[in-house]
């Protein structure tokens, strides 16, 4: 029970990696808010997690909207009290080669992945700074470090998260706040299920451990960074990618 009675706010937690993080944290004793743009699936996930025996509530949230973010954190503190852990997990892709990338696809990805992370960090830090403790974990990606054809918007948003994380780590270490990132490689979720088999086969060849990761592999790194075991770690990135990038 590494997270007994800790309160966590997890964005994009209705499905995929976020859901796995929420369930993993709940099994370690944390109470978890399932903050997601899709209220029906967030509600279903919160119900599943309640069965683990912790408090879990769905909060409707579009991370790219300042109004939504302010409201969501206020709902959270009203229902849970202190905020111990923020996980910035909500993210989208809108792939196209740079020459064909539409401005709206650039803006959508930057607004949700990067601005959304900024807005949630800002709101969480207001609360955590007063508490003089808190852990922020943001989900980046291997493509922030390697680049990836067709993902100029996505890789830029995920590289931005690394700069944001390091800056927060420096600005708020004195307030007891730790900020770290997790950079997954290829993880089997709805986001990657849509890729053609030929692309998946090529990717597997580039992974020394020769298999794709699971949402639980990412959750394990996030749980470590949320726990007291990582108290002397801030401004860092844990790569969970089977050796794809090293
Ligand atoms: P996913 O299955 O698509 O789940 C993402 C969740 O975020 C969904 O529930 C989605 O809701 C929600 N969401 C989307 N836009 C949102 C918004 N504006 N506000 C709040 N929630 C929003 O994706 P995943 O594969 O689990 O990915 C989770 C994170 O890991 C993302 O940041 C992704 O970039 C990162 N990542 C994934 C991989 C991978 O291989 N899967 C690799 C590296 C990094 P809807 O479904 O209703 O839109």
PDB file of N, CA and C and ligand atoms in Angstrom, residues 12 14-18 35-38 61-64 89-92 112 139-141 154 158 184-187 189-192, ligand 1:
ATOM      1  N   UNK A  12      -7.725  12.143 -18.433  1.00  0.00           N
ATOM      2  CA  UNK A  12      -7.856  11.130 -19.485  1.00  0.00           C
ATOM      3  C   UNK A  12      -7.874   9.723 -18.914  1.00  0.00           C
ATOM      4  N   UNK A  14     -10.449   7.684 -18.207  1.00  0.00           N
ATOM      5  CA  UNK A  14     -11.596   6.805 -18.455  1.00  0.00           C
ATOM      6  C   UNK A  14     -11.185   5.503 -19.130  1.00  0.00           C
ATOM      7  N   UNK A  15     -10.089   5.541 -19.888  1.00  0.00           N
ATOM      8  CA  UNK A  15      -9.681   4.328 -20.624  1.00  0.00           C
ATOM      9  C   UNK A  15      -8.161   4.299 -20.797  1.00  0.00           C
ATOM     10  N   UNK A  16      -7.669   3.224 -21.396  1.00  0.00           N
ATOM     11  CA  UNK A  16      -6.260   3.123 -21.788  1.00  0.00           C
ATOM     12  C   UNK A  16      -5.284   3.255 -20.626  1.00  0.00           C
ATOM     13  N   UNK A  17      -4.188   3.974 -20.882  1.00  0.00           N
ATOM     14  CA  UNK A  17      -3.112   4.100 -19.895  1.00  0.00           C
ATOM     15  C   UNK A  17      -3.621   4.788 -18.620  1.00  0.00           C
ATOM     16  N   UNK A  18      -4.446   5.831 -18.791  1.00  0.00           N
ATOM     17  CA  UNK A  18      -4.957   6.578 -17.630  1.00  0.00           C
ATOM     18  C   UNK A  18      -5.781   5.691 -16.710  1.00  0.00           C
ATOM     19  N   UNK A  35     -10.775  12.081 -14.252  1.00  0.00           N
ATOM     20  CA  UNK A  35     -11.113  13.322 -14.962  1.00  0.00           C
ATOM     21  C   UNK A  35     -10.969  13.089 -16.460  1.00  0.00           C
ATOM     22  N   UNK A  36     -12.082  13.171 -17.172  1.00  0.00           N
ATOM     23  CA  UNK A  36     -12.030  12.824 -18.599  1.00  0.00           C
ATOM     24  C   UNK A  36     -13.083  13.615 -19.357  1.00  0.00           C
ATOM     25  N   UNK A  37     -12.819  13.807 -20.653  1.00  0.00           N
ATOM     26  CA  UNK A  37     -13.733  14.557 -21.513  1.00  0.00           C
ATOM     27  C   UNK A  37     -15.023  13.766 -21.784  1.00  0.00           C
ATOM     28  N   UNK A  38     -14.933  12.450 -21.596  1.00  0.00           N
ATOM     29  CA  UNK A  38     -16.084  11.583 -21.848  1.00  0.00           C
ATOM     30  C   UNK A  38     -16.732  11.170 -20.511  1.00  0.00           C
ATOM     31  N   UNK A  61     -14.088  16.796 -17.672  1.00  0.00           N
ATOM     32  CA  UNK A  61     -13.020  17.784 -17.864  1.00  0.00           C
ATOM     33  C   UNK A  61     -12.458  17.751 -19.280  1.00  0.00           C
ATOM     34  N   UNK A  62     -12.494  18.908 -19.945  1.00  0.00           N
ATOM     35  CA  UNK A  62     -11.696  19.089 -21.166  1.00  0.00           C
ATOM     36  C   UNK A  62     -10.466  19.856 -20.716  1.00  0.00           C
ATOM     37  N   UNK A  63      -9.297  19.197 -20.745  1.00  0.00           N
ATOM     38  CA  UNK A  63      -8.092  19.818 -20.181  1.00  0.00           C
ATOM     39  C   UNK A  63      -7.672  21.100 -20.909  1.00  0.00           C
ATOM     40  N   UNK A  64      -8.165  21.287 -22.133  1.00  0.00           N
ATOM     41  CA  UNK A  64      -7.748  22.485 -22.889  1.00  0.00           C
ATOM     42  C   UNK A  64      -8.591  23.721 -22.550  1.00  0.00           C
ATOM     43  N   UNK A  89      -2.305  12.906 -18.087  1.00  0.00           N
ATOM     44  CA  UNK A  89      -2.280  11.772 -19.021  1.00  0.00           C
ATOM     45  C   UNK A  89      -3.102  12.020 -20.285  1.00  0.00           C
ATOM     46  N   UNK A  90      -4.102  12.925 -20.219  1.00  0.00           N
ATOM     47  CA  UNK A  90      -4.976  13.134 -21.397  1.00  0.00           C
ATOM     48  C   UNK A  90      -4.129  13.534 -22.598  1.00  0.00           C
ATOM     49  N   UNK A  91      -4.396  12.901 -23.724  1.00  0.00           N
ATOM     50  CA  UNK A  91      -3.625  13.238 -24.924  1.00  0.00           C
ATOM     51  C   UNK A  91      -4.311  12.712 -26.164  1.00  0.00           C
ATOM     52  N   UNK A  92      -4.035  13.376 -27.286  1.00  0.00           N
ATOM     53  CA  UNK A  92      -4.615  12.940 -28.564  1.00  0.00           C
ATOM     54  C   UNK A  92      -3.526  12.962 -29.648  1.00  0.00           C
ATOM     55  N   UNK A 112      -4.560  20.371 -26.350  1.00  0.00           N
ATOM     56  CA  UNK A 112      -4.915  19.309 -25.392  1.00  0.00           C
ATOM     57  C   UNK A 112      -3.656  18.772 -24.695  1.00  0.00           C
ATOM     58  N   UNK A 139       2.606  12.589 -18.715  1.00  0.00           N
ATOM     59  CA  UNK A 139       2.916  11.538 -19.692  1.00  0.00           C
ATOM     60  C   UNK A 139       3.400  12.187 -20.988  1.00  0.00           C
ATOM     61  N   UNK A 140       4.671  11.955 -21.284  1.00  0.00           N
ATOM     62  CA  UNK A 140       5.277  12.431 -22.532  1.00  0.00           C
ATOM     63  C   UNK A 140       5.224  11.271 -23.537  1.00  0.00           C
ATOM     64  N   UNK A 141       6.270  11.105 -24.326  1.00  0.00           N
ATOM     65  CA  UNK A 141       6.307  10.010 -25.306  1.00  0.00           C
ATOM     66  C   UNK A 141       7.720   9.844 -25.821  1.00  0.00           C
ATOM     67  N   UNK A 154       2.376  16.239 -32.487  1.00  0.00           N
ATOM     68  CA  UNK A 154       2.389  15.384 -31.282  1.00  0.00           C
ATOM     69  C   UNK A 154       3.776  15.376 -30.623  1.00  0.00           C
ATOM     70  N   UNK A 158       4.779  16.730 -26.867  1.00  0.00           N
ATOM     71  CA  UNK A 158       5.360  15.841 -25.849  1.00  0.00           C
ATOM     72  C   UNK A 158       6.752  16.305 -25.426  1.00  0.00           C
ATOM     73  N   UNK A 184       6.410   6.891 -22.503  1.00  0.00           N
ATOM     74  CA  UNK A 184       6.174   5.534 -23.001  1.00  0.00           C
ATOM     75  C   UNK A 184       6.625   5.396 -24.461  1.00  0.00           C
ATOM     76  N   UNK A 185       6.960   4.158 -24.805  1.00  0.00           N
ATOM     77  CA  UNK A 185       7.214   3.833 -26.214  1.00  0.00           C
ATOM     78  C   UNK A 185       5.898   3.421 -26.848  1.00  0.00           C
ATOM     79  N   UNK A 186       5.895   2.263 -27.506  1.00  0.00           N
ATOM     80  CA  UNK A 186       4.671   1.784 -28.153  1.00  0.00           C
ATOM     81  C   UNK A 186       3.881   0.946 -27.140  1.00  0.00           C
ATOM     82  N   UNK A 187       2.721   1.468 -26.737  1.00  0.00           N
ATOM     83  CA  UNK A 187       1.894   0.790 -25.730  1.00  0.00           C
ATOM     84  C   UNK A 187       0.578   0.380 -26.385  1.00  0.00           C
ATOM     85  N   UNK A 189      -2.939   0.282 -26.802  1.00  0.00           N
ATOM     86  CA  UNK A 189      -4.184   0.930 -26.353  1.00  0.00           C
ATOM     87  C   UNK A 189      -4.994   1.306 -27.596  1.00  0.00           C
ATOM     88  N   UNK A 190      -6.166   1.946 -27.351  1.00  0.00           N
ATOM     89  CA  UNK A 190      -7.017   2.382 -28.468  1.00  0.00           C
ATOM     90  C   UNK A 190      -6.253   3.328 -29.399  1.00  0.00           C
ATOM     91  N   UNK A 191      -5.319   4.119 -28.813  1.00  0.00           N
ATOM     92  CA  UNK A 191      -4.572   5.091 -29.607  1.00  0.00           C
ATOM     93  C   UNK A 191      -3.694   4.408 -30.660  1.00  0.00           C
ATOM     94  N   UNK A 192      -3.157   3.230 -30.311  1.00  0.00           N
ATOM     95  CA  UNK A 192      -2.236   2.543 -31.228  1.00  0.00           C
ATOM     96  C   UNK A 192      -2.911   1.386 -31.977  1.00  0.00           C
TER      97      UNK A 192
HETATM   98  P1  LIG B   1      -6.435   6.794 -25.213  1.00  0.00           P
HETATM   99  O1  LIG B   1      -6.727   5.347 -25.074  1.00  0.00           O
HETATM  100  O2  LIG B   1      -6.898   7.530 -26.417  1.00  0.00           O
HETATM  101  O3  LIG B   1      -6.956   7.546 -23.890  1.00  0.00           O
HETATM  102  C1  LIG B   1      -6.866   8.937 -23.741  1.00  0.00           C
HETATM  103  C2  LIG B   1      -7.991   9.408 -22.852  1.00  0.00           C
HETATM  104  O4  LIG B   1      -7.923  10.850 -22.779  1.00  0.00           O
HETATM  105  C3  LIG B   1      -9.358   9.065 -23.414  1.00  0.00           C
HETATM  106  O5  LIG B   1     -10.232   8.643 -22.380  1.00  0.00           O
HETATM  107  C4  LIG B   1      -9.813  10.386 -24.009  1.00  0.00           C
HETATM  108  O6  LIG B   1     -11.225  10.522 -24.090  1.00  0.00           O
HETATM  109  C5  LIG B   1      -9.220  11.370 -23.030  1.00  0.00           C
HETATM  110  N1  LIG B   1      -9.139  12.710 -23.578  1.00  0.00           N
HETATM  111  C6  LIG B   1      -8.971  13.102 -24.868  1.00  0.00           C
HETATM  112  N2  LIG B   1      -9.024  14.428 -24.981  1.00  0.00           N
HETATM  113  C7  LIG B   1      -9.229  14.922 -23.733  1.00  0.00           C
HETATM  114  C8  LIG B   1      -9.387  16.225 -23.193  1.00  0.00           C
HETATM  115  N3  LIG B   1      -9.376  17.314 -23.981  1.00  0.00           N
HETATM  116  N4  LIG B   1      -9.581  16.365 -21.864  1.00  0.00           N
HETATM  117  C9  LIG B   1      -9.636  15.279 -21.055  1.00  0.00           C
HETATM  118  N5  LIG B   1      -9.519  14.011 -21.508  1.00  0.00           N
HETATM  119  C10 LIG B   1      -9.311  13.835 -22.832  1.00  0.00           C
HETATM  120  O7  LIG B   1      -4.855   7.050 -25.153  1.00  0.00           O
HETATM  121  P2  LIG B   1      -3.695   6.237 -24.398  1.00  0.00           P
HETATM  122  O8  LIG B   1      -2.991   5.410 -25.407  1.00  0.00           O
HETATM  123  O9  LIG B   1      -4.193   5.622 -23.142  1.00  0.00           O
HETATM  124  O10 LIG B   1      -2.713   7.455 -24.065  1.00  0.00           O
HETATM  125  C11 LIG B   1      -2.650   8.094 -22.794  1.00  0.00           C
HETATM  126  C12 LIG B   1      -1.476   9.036 -22.788  1.00  0.00           C
HETATM  127  O11 LIG B   1      -0.264   8.314 -23.071  1.00  0.00           O
HETATM  128  C13 LIG B   1      -1.567  10.130 -23.860  1.00  0.00           C
HETATM  129  O12 LIG B   1      -1.044  11.338 -23.363  1.00  0.00           O
HETATM  130  C14 LIG B   1      -0.670   9.604 -24.961  1.00  0.00           C
HETATM  131  O13 LIG B   1      -0.170  10.642 -25.764  1.00  0.00           O
HETATM  132  C15 LIG B   1       0.417   8.931 -24.149  1.00  0.00           C
HETATM  133  N6  LIG B   1       1.178   7.932 -24.882  1.00  0.00           N
HETATM  134  C16 LIG B   1       0.571   6.836 -25.398  1.00  0.00           C
HETATM  135  C17 LIG B   1       1.345   5.893 -26.084  1.00  0.00           C
HETATM  136  C18 LIG B   1       0.756   4.659 -26.664  1.00  0.00           C
HETATM  137  O14 LIG B   1       1.505   3.915 -27.335  1.00  0.00           O
HETATM  138  N7  LIG B   1      -0.521   4.348 -26.462  1.00  0.00           N
HETATM  139  C19 LIG B   1       2.726   6.100 -26.238  1.00  0.00           C
HETATM  140  C20 LIG B   1       3.290   7.239 -25.696  1.00  0.00           C
HETATM  141  C21 LIG B   1       2.518   8.141 -25.007  1.00  0.00           C
HETATM  142  P3  LIG B   1     -11.968  10.139 -25.512  1.00  0.00           P
HETATM  143  O15 LIG B   1     -11.558   8.741 -25.848  1.00  0.00           O
HETATM  144  O16 LIG B   1     -13.418  10.305 -25.221  1.00  0.00           O
HETATM  145  O17 LIG B   1     -11.437  11.142 -26.510  1.00  0.00           O
END
